[in-house]
Short mmCIF file of C-alpha atoms in Angstrom, two decimals:
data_model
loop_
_atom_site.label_atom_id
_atom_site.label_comp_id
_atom_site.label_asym_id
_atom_site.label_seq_id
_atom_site.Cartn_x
_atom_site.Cartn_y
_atom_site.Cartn_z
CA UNK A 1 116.63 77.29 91.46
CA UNK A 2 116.59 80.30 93.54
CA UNK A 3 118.11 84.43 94.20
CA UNK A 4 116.88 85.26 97.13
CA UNK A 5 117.06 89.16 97.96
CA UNK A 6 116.09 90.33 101.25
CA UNK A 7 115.82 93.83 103.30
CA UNK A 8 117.78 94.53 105.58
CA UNK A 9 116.36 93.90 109.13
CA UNK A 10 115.78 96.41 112.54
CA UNK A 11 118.46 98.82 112.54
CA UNK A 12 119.27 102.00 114.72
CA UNK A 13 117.14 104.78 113.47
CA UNK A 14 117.85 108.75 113.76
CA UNK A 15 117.53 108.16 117.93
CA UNK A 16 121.04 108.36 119.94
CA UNK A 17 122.70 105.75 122.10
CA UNK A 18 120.89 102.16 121.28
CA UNK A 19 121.84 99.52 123.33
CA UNK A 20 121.26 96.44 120.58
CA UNK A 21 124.52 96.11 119.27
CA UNK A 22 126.17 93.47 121.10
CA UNK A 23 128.70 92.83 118.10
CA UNK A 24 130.01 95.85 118.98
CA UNK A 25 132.09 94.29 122.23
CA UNK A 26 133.80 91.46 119.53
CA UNK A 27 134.71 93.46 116.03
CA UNK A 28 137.23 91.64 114.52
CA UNK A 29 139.61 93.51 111.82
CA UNK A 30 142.54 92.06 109.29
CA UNK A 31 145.90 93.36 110.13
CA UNK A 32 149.17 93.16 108.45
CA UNK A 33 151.59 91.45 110.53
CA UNK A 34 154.97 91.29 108.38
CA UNK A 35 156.27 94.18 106.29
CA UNK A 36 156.90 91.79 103.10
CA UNK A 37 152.84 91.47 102.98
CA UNK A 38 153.44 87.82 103.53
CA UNK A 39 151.41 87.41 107.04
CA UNK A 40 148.01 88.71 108.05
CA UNK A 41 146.34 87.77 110.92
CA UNK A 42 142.42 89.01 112.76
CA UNK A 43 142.50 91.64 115.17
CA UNK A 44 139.16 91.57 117.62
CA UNK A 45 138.52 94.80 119.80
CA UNK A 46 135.24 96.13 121.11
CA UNK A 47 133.66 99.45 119.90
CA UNK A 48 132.57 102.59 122.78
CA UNK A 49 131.06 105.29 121.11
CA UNK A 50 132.13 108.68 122.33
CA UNK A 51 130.30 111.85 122.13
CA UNK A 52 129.77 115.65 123.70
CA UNK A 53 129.24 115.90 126.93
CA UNK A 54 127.30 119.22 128.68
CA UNK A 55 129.64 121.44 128.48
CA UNK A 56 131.46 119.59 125.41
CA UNK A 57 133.57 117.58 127.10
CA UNK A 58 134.21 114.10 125.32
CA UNK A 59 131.84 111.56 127.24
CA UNK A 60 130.94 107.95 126.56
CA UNK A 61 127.78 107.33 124.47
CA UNK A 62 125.26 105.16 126.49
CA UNK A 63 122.11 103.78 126.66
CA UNK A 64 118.96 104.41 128.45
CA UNK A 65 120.38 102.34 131.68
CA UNK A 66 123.51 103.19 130.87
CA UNK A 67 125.15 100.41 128.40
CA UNK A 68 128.45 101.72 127.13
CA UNK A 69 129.49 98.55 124.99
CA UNK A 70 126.35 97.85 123.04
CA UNK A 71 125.97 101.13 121.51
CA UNK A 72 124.72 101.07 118.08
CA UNK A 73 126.04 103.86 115.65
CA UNK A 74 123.11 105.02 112.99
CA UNK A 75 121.56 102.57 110.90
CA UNK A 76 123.24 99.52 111.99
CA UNK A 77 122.33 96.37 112.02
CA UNK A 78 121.08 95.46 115.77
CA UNK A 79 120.82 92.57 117.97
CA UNK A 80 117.03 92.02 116.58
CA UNK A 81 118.03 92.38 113.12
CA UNK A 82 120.97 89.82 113.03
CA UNK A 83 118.31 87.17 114.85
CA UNK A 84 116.08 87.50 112.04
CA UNK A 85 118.01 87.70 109.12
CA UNK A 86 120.24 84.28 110.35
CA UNK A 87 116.66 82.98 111.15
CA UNK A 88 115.96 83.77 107.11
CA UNK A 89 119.01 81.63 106.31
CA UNK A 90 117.81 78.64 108.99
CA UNK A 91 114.62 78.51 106.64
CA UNK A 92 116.37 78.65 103.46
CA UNK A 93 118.41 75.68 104.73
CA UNK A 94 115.20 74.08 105.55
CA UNK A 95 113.61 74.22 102.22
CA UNK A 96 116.78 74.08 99.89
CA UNK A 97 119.01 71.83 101.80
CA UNK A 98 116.72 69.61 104.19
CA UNK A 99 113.10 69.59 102.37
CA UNK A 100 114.31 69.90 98.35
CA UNK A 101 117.72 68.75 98.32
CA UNK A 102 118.31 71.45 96.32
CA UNK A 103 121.44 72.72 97.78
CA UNK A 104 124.15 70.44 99.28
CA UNK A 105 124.12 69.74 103.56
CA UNK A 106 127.89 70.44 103.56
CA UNK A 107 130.48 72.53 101.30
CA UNK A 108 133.79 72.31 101.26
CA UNK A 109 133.65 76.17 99.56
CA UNK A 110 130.91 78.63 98.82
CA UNK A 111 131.67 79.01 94.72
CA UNK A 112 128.13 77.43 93.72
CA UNK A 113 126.42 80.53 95.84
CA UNK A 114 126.63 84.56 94.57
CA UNK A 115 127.03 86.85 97.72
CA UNK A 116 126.38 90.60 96.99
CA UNK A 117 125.27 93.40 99.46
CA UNK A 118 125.36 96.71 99.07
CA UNK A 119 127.97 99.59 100.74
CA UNK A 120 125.67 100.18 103.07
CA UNK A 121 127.43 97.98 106.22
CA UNK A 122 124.39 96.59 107.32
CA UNK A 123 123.77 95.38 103.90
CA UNK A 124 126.86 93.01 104.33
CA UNK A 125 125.93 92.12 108.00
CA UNK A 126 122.78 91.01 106.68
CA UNK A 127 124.21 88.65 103.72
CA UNK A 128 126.44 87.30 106.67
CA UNK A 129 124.32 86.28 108.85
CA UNK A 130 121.94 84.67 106.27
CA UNK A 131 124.53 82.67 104.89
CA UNK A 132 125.80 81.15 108.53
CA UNK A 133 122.42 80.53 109.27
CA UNK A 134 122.25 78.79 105.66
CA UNK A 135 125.60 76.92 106.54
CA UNK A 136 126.83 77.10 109.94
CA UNK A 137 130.30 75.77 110.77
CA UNK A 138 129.00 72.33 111.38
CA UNK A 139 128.22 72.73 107.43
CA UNK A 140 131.12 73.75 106.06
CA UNK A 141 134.46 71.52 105.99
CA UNK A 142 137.74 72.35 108.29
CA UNK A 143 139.55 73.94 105.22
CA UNK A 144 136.66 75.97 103.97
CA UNK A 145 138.30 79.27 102.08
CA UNK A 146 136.95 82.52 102.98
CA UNK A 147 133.58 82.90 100.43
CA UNK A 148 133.59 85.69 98.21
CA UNK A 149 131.04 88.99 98.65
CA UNK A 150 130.46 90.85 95.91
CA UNK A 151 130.22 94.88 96.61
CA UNK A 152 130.14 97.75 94.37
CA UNK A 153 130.98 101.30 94.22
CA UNK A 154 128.15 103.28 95.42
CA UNK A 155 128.78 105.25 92.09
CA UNK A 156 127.82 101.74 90.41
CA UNK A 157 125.35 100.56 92.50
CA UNK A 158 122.37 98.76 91.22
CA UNK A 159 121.16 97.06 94.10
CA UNK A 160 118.70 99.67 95.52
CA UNK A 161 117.70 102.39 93.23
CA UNK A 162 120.06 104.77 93.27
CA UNK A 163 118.79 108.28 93.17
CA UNK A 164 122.23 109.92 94.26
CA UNK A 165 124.13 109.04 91.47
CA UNK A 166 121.37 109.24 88.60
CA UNK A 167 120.08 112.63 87.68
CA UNK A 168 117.21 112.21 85.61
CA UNK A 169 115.88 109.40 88.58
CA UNK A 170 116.69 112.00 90.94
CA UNK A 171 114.06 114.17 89.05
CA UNK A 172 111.58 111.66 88.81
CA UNK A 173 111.46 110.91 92.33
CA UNK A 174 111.67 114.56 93.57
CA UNK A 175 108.12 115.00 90.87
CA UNK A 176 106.51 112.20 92.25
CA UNK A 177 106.95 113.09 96.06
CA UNK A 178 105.97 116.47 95.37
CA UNK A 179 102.94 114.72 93.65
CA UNK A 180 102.34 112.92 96.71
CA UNK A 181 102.69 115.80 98.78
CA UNK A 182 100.11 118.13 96.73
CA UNK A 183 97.60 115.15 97.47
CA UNK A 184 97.95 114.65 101.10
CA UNK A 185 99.23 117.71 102.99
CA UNK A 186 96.09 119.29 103.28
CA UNK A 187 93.82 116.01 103.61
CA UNK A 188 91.65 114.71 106.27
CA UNK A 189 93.75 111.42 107.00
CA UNK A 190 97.28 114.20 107.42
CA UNK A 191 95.16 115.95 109.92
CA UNK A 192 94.23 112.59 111.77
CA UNK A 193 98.19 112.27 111.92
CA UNK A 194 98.68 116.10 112.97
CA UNK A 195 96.04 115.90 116.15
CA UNK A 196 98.44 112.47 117.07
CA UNK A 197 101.85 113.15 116.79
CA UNK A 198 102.30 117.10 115.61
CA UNK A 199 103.00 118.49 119.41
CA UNK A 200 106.35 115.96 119.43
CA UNK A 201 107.81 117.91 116.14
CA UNK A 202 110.61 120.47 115.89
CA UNK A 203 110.51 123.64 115.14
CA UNK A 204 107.88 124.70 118.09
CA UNK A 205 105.11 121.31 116.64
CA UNK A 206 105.25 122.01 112.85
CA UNK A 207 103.02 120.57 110.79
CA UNK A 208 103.42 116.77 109.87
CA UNK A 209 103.22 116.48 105.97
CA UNK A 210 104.66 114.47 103.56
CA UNK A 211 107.53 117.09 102.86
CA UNK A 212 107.73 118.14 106.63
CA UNK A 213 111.18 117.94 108.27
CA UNK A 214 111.21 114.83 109.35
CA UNK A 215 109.46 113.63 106.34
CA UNK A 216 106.31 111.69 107.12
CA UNK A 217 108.57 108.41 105.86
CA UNK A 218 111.39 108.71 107.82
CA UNK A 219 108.80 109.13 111.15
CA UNK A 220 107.34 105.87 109.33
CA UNK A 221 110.73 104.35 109.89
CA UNK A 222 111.47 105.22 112.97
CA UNK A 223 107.81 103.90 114.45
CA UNK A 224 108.86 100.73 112.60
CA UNK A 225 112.25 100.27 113.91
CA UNK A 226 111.53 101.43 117.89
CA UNK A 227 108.19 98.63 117.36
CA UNK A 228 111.11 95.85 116.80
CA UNK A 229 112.97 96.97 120.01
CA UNK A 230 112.95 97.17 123.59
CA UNK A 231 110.86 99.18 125.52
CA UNK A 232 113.19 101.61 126.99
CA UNK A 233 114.08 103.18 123.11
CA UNK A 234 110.13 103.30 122.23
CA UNK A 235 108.13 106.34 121.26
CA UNK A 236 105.04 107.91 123.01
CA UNK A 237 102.05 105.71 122.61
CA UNK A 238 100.23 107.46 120.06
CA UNK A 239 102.51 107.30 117.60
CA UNK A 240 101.63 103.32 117.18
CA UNK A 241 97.79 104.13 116.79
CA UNK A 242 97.04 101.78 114.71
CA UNK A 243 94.94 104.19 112.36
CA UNK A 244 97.69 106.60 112.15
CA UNK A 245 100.44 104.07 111.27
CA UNK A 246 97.91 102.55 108.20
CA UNK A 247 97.81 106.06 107.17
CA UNK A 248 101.56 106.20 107.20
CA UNK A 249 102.13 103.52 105.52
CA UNK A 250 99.83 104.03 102.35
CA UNK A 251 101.23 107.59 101.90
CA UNK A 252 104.81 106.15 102.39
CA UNK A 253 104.36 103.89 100.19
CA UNK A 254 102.25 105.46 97.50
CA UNK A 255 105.58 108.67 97.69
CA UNK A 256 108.11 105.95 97.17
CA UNK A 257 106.83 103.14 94.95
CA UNK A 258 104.26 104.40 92.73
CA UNK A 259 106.25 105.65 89.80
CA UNK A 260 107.06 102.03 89.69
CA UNK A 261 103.84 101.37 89.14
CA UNK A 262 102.72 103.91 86.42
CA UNK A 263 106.19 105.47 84.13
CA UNK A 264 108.34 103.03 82.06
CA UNK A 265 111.32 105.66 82.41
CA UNK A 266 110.94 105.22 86.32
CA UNK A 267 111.14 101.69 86.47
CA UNK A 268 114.12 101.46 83.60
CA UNK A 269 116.22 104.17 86.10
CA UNK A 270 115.21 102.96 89.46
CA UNK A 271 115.59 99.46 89.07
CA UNK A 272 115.91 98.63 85.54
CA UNK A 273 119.72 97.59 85.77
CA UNK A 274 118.94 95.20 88.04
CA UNK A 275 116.03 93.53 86.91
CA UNK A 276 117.96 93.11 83.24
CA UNK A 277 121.16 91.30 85.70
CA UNK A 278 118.44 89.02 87.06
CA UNK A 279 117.75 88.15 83.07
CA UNK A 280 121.06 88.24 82.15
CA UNK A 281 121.76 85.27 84.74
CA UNK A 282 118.58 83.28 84.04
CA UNK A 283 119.08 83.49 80.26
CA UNK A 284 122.79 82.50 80.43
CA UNK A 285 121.57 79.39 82.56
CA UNK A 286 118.82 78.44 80.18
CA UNK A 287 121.32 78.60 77.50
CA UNK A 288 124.10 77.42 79.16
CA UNK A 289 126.57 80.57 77.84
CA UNK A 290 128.32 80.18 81.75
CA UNK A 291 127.05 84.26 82.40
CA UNK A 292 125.53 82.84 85.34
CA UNK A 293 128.13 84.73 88.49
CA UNK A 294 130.63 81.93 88.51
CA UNK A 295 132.88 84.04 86.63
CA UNK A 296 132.80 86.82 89.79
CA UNK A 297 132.84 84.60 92.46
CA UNK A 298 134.83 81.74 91.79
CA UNK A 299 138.94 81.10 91.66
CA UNK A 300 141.96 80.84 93.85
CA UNK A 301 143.84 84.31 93.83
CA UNK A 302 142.55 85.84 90.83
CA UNK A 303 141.95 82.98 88.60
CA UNK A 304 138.38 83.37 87.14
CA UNK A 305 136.05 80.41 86.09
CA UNK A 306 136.06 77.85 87.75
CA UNK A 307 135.48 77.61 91.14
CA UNK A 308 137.76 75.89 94.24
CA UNK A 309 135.92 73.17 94.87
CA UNK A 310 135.38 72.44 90.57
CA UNK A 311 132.06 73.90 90.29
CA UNK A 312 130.95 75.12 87.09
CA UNK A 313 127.76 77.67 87.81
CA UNK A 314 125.81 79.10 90.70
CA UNK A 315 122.86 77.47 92.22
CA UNK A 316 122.37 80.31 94.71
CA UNK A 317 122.21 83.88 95.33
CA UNK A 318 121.95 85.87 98.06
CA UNK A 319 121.67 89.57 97.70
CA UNK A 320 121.50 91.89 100.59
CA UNK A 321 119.63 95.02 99.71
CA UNK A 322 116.98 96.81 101.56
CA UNK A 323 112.86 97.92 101.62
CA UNK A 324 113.33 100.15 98.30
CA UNK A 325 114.67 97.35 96.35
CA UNK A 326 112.37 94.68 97.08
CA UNK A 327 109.03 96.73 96.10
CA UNK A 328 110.33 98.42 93.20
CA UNK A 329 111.48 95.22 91.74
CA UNK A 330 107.34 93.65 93.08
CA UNK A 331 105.82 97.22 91.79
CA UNK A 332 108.18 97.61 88.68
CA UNK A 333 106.71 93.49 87.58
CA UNK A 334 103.29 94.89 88.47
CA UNK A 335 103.11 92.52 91.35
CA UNK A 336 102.70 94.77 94.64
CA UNK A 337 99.25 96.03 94.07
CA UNK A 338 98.00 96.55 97.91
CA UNK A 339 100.37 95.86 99.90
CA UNK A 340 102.04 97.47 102.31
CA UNK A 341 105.82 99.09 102.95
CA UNK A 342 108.20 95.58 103.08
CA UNK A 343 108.86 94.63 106.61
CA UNK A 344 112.09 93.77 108.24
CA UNK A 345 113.46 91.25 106.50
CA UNK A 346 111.18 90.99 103.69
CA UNK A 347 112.96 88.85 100.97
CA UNK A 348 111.58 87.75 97.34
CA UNK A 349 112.96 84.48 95.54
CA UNK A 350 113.02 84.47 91.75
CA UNK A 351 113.24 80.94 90.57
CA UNK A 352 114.07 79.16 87.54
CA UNK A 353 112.85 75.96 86.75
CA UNK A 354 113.47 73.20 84.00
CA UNK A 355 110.62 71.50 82.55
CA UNK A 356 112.78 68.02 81.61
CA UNK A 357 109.98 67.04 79.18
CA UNK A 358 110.23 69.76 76.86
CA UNK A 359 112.60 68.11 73.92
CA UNK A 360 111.62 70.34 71.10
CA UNK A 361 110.00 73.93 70.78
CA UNK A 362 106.99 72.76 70.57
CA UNK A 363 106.66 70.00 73.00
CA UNK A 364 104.09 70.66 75.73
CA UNK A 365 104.99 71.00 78.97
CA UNK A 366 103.91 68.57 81.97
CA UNK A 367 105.12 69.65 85.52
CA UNK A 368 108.19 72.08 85.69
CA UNK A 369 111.24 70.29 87.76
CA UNK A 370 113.34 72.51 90.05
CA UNK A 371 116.22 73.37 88.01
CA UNK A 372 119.54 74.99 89.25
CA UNK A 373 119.94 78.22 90.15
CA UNK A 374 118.89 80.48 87.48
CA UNK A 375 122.04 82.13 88.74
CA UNK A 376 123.29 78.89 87.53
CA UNK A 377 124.13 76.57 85.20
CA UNK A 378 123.84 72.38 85.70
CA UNK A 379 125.56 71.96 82.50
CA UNK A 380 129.27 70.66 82.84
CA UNK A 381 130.55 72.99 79.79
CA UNK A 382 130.89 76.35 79.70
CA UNK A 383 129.80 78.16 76.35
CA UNK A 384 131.36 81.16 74.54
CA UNK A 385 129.31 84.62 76.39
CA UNK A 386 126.75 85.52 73.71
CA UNK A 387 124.66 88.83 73.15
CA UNK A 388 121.37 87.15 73.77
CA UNK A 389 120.66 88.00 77.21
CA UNK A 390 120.84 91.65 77.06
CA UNK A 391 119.51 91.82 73.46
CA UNK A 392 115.91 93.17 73.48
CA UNK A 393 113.10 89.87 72.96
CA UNK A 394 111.70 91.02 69.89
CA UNK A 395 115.57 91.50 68.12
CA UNK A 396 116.04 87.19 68.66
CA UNK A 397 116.63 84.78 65.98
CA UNK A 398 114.24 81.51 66.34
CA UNK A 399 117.01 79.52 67.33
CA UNK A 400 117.38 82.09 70.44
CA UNK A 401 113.95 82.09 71.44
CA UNK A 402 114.18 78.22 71.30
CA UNK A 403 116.62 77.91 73.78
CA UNK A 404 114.25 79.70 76.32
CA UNK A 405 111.33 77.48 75.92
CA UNK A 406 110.70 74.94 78.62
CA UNK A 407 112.27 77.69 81.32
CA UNK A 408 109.46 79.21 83.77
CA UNK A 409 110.08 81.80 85.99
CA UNK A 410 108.50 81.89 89.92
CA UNK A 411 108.27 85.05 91.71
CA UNK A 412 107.95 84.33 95.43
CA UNK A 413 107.49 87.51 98.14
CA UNK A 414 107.98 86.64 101.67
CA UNK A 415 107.26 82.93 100.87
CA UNK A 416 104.27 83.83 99.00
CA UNK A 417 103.74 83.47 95.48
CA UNK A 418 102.66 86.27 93.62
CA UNK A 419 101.27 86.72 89.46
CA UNK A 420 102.96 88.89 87.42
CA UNK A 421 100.23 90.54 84.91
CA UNK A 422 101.26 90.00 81.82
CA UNK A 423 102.05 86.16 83.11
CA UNK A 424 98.45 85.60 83.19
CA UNK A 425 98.17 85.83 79.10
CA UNK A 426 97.57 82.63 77.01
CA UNK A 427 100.80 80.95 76.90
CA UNK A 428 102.92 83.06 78.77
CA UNK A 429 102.68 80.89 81.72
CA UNK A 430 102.54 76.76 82.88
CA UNK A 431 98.89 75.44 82.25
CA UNK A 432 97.11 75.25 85.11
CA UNK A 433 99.71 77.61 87.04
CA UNK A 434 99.58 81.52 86.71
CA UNK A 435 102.29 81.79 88.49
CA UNK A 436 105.07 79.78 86.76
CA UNK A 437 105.81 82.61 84.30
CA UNK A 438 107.61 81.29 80.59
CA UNK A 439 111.45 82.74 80.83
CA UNK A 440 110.42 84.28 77.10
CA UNK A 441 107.77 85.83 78.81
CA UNK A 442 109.17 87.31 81.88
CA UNK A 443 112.26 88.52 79.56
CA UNK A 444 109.98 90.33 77.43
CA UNK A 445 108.20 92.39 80.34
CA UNK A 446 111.79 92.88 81.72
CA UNK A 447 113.30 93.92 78.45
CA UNK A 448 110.77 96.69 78.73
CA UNK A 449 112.53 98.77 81.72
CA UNK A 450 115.74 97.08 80.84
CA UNK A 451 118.43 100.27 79.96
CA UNK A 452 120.66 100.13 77.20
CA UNK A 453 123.36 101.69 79.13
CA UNK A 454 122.22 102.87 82.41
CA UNK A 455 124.75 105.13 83.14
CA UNK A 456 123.78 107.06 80.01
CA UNK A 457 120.02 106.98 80.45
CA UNK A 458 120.58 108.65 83.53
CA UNK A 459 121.84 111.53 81.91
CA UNK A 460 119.65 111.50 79.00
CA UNK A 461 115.91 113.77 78.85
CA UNK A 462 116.34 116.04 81.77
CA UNK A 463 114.43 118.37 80.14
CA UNK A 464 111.39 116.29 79.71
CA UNK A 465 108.36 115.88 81.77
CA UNK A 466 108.56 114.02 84.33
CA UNK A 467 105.15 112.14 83.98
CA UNK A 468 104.25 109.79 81.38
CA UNK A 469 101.98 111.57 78.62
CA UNK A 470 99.59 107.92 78.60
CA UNK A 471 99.81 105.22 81.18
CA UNK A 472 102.59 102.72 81.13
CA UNK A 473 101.35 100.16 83.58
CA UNK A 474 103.72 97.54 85.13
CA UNK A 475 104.18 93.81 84.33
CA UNK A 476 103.14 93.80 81.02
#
């Protein structure tokens, strides 16, 4: 089984007038075309961005040679990016449709897969294009129904770690930049990047720093999405010395990722919420409770539960998030020790497999068999909801803890496998296989950074330190 959450890919950076956006000249928009709300119908127009001319006169936006239909507004998804991420859902095809038989060649709806992206419109771009490059029209039946997205208020959202709308995160990450900042301002590597790139900064060439305006990241960013573009949009040379963009990158990503890596409180606010949804689904498929998405996904105009075409449980997710999402979930498991910021289109797969052997608690297992989504549920029946997916691993009854055994858990980052820490213990994982995690097992190091109620832990010790008093180290 498989949820597959991926970056998003090259977008427009803080640079104007991008000529990449080629979706731009065939938007397409629902409009109401009967007063009674009875017809609706698609609207397609093209986009021109307009903008202040010399003496502020309105003037067309346009490119470097002068494109006035492909203009990309900030941080949306390009040309580049929507090649790559419908190349992502070609592959996933490959191995779940064509290579595993995992998922079927053609649907007549989309009720067995979760769709979620985040507000951010690139986010949904993103999930868009990886799904028609999962199924393409030849894959999907004449009468296929629209699929259903699943979005959130930004207020709500869990999807990237969401500093805006949680205070006491907000504080954490504001200590651990500064921390960041105290360490490499005045260093011998930030003075390698000051003789590069310093004489190309505002304010007369101010000093590059961690905290400078732009912050070191956001030059990061922009060096990383110019690299994935045309010539004509690219920076001077050196600010792609290679040197200078390794030193970029481990300050970048040591500022943004590593209070995953050493405070429990960080990990529980910055990604916590998520993580425990991820549990949520895999323990409601392992127990077969029917908590596995189907309930938010599926129906015919408001009726909940089953879906359209009869299906009982997801086999799929896809999640559109972005670069802050996908290592704080690897850092916040203990599994991104030395590697670098995620690139464009990054994605990790968490799978759930069935071990068919296991028949009692304490049968041994052989050789783990793919099981449905852990998003899903094979199991014809749906089950009243229970308590035991949130509940905390040390607060379940036997019978609980039974229904978990034979479940492993795979952790896969750009088609890689990686080894959570605490994995690696006697019998927390498949003999033989470090990396086939027991669902108990992963639960328990989840349960760790899992919050109660998230919206309340954001609220709660403001007045505390911000740094752990003894290390908390990830994944265990």
């Amino acid at each position: 089984g498989n949820e597959v959450r991926f970056r998003l890919d090259s977008r427009m950076p803080v640079l104007p007038h991008w000529p990449y956006c080629n979706a731009a000249k065939r938007f397409s928009s629902v409009v109401m075309t009967k007063t009674d709300w009875s017809t609706w119908n698609d609207l397609q127009w093209r986009r021109r961005m307009e903008t202040f001319g010399d003496d502020d006169r309105p003037v067309l936006a346009a490119g470097p040679e002068g494109a006035v239909d492909t203009v990309c507004q900030l941080g949306e998804l390009t040309d580049r990016g929507r090649e790559t991420t419908l190349a992502l859902g070609e592959r996933l095809r490959h191995l779940y449709v064509d290579q595993l038989s995992f998922m079927p060649k053609i649907i007549s709806d989309a009720d067995m897969i979760y769709l979620r992206a985040t507000p951010m419109p690139r986010a949904l771009d993103s999930v868009q294009q990886s799904f028609v490059g999962m199924y393409p029209s030849s894959a999907r039946t004449a009468s296929f129904p629209p699929p259903t997205i699943i979005t959130r208020a930004a207020a709500d959202e869990t999807l990237f770690p969401n500093e805006r709308n949680c205070r006491r995160f907000s504080q954490l990450g504001r200590a651990f930049a500064q921390r960041t900042a105290d360490r490499w301002n005045d260093s011998k590597e930030m003075d390698y990047l000051n003789s590069l790139i310093s004489k190309w900064m505002p304010e007369g060439g101010q000093r590059v720093a961690v905290d400078s305006h732009p912050r070191l990241s956001g030059i990061m960013d922009t060096v990383n999405s110019t690299l994935a573009h045309g010539p004509k949009t690219r920076l001077p040379s050196p600010f792609y010395d290679p040197k200078g963009r390794d030193i970029i990158d481990k300050i970048g990503t040591e500022e943004w990722f590593s209070g995953y890596k050493e405070s429990q409180e960080y990990r529980k606010l910055g990604i916590g919420a998520l993580v425990g949804d991820i549990v949520t689904r895999m323990v409601g498929n392992a127990e077969g409770s029917g908590n596995d998405g189907l309930l938010e996904v599926a129906g015919i105009d408001g009726d909940l539960g089953k879906g359209r075409g009869g299906e009982s449980g997801i086999k799929l997710a896809l999640s559109g998030c972005h670069d802050t999402t996908l290592a704080a979930v690897l850092s916040s498991l203990g599994a991104f020790e030395g590697e670098k910021w995620p690139p464009y289109t990054s994605h990790i797969a968490v799978e759930l497999f069935k071990d068919e052997s296991i028949k009692t608690e304490d049968a041994m297992p052989t050789e783990p068999a793919p099981r449905q989504s852990f998003l899903g549920s094979s199991r014809k029946k749906t089950k009243p909801a229970s308590l035991m997916m949130r509940k905390p691993t040390p607060e379940l009854t036997a019978e609980e803890k039974a229904k978990l055994q034979g479940h492993y858990v795979r952790l896969r980052y750009n088609d890689r496998p990686v080894t959570i820490p605490g994995c690696k213990l006697p019998g927390n994982h498949l003999e033989g296989d470090e990396t086939f995690c027991t669902l108990q097992a992963f639960k328990a190091i989840a349960d760790k950074f899992t919050p109660r109620i998230w919206t309340d832990a954001c609220v709660e010790g403001l007045d505390e330190p911000a740094f752990p008093i003894s290390p908390e180290p990830a994944g265990f």
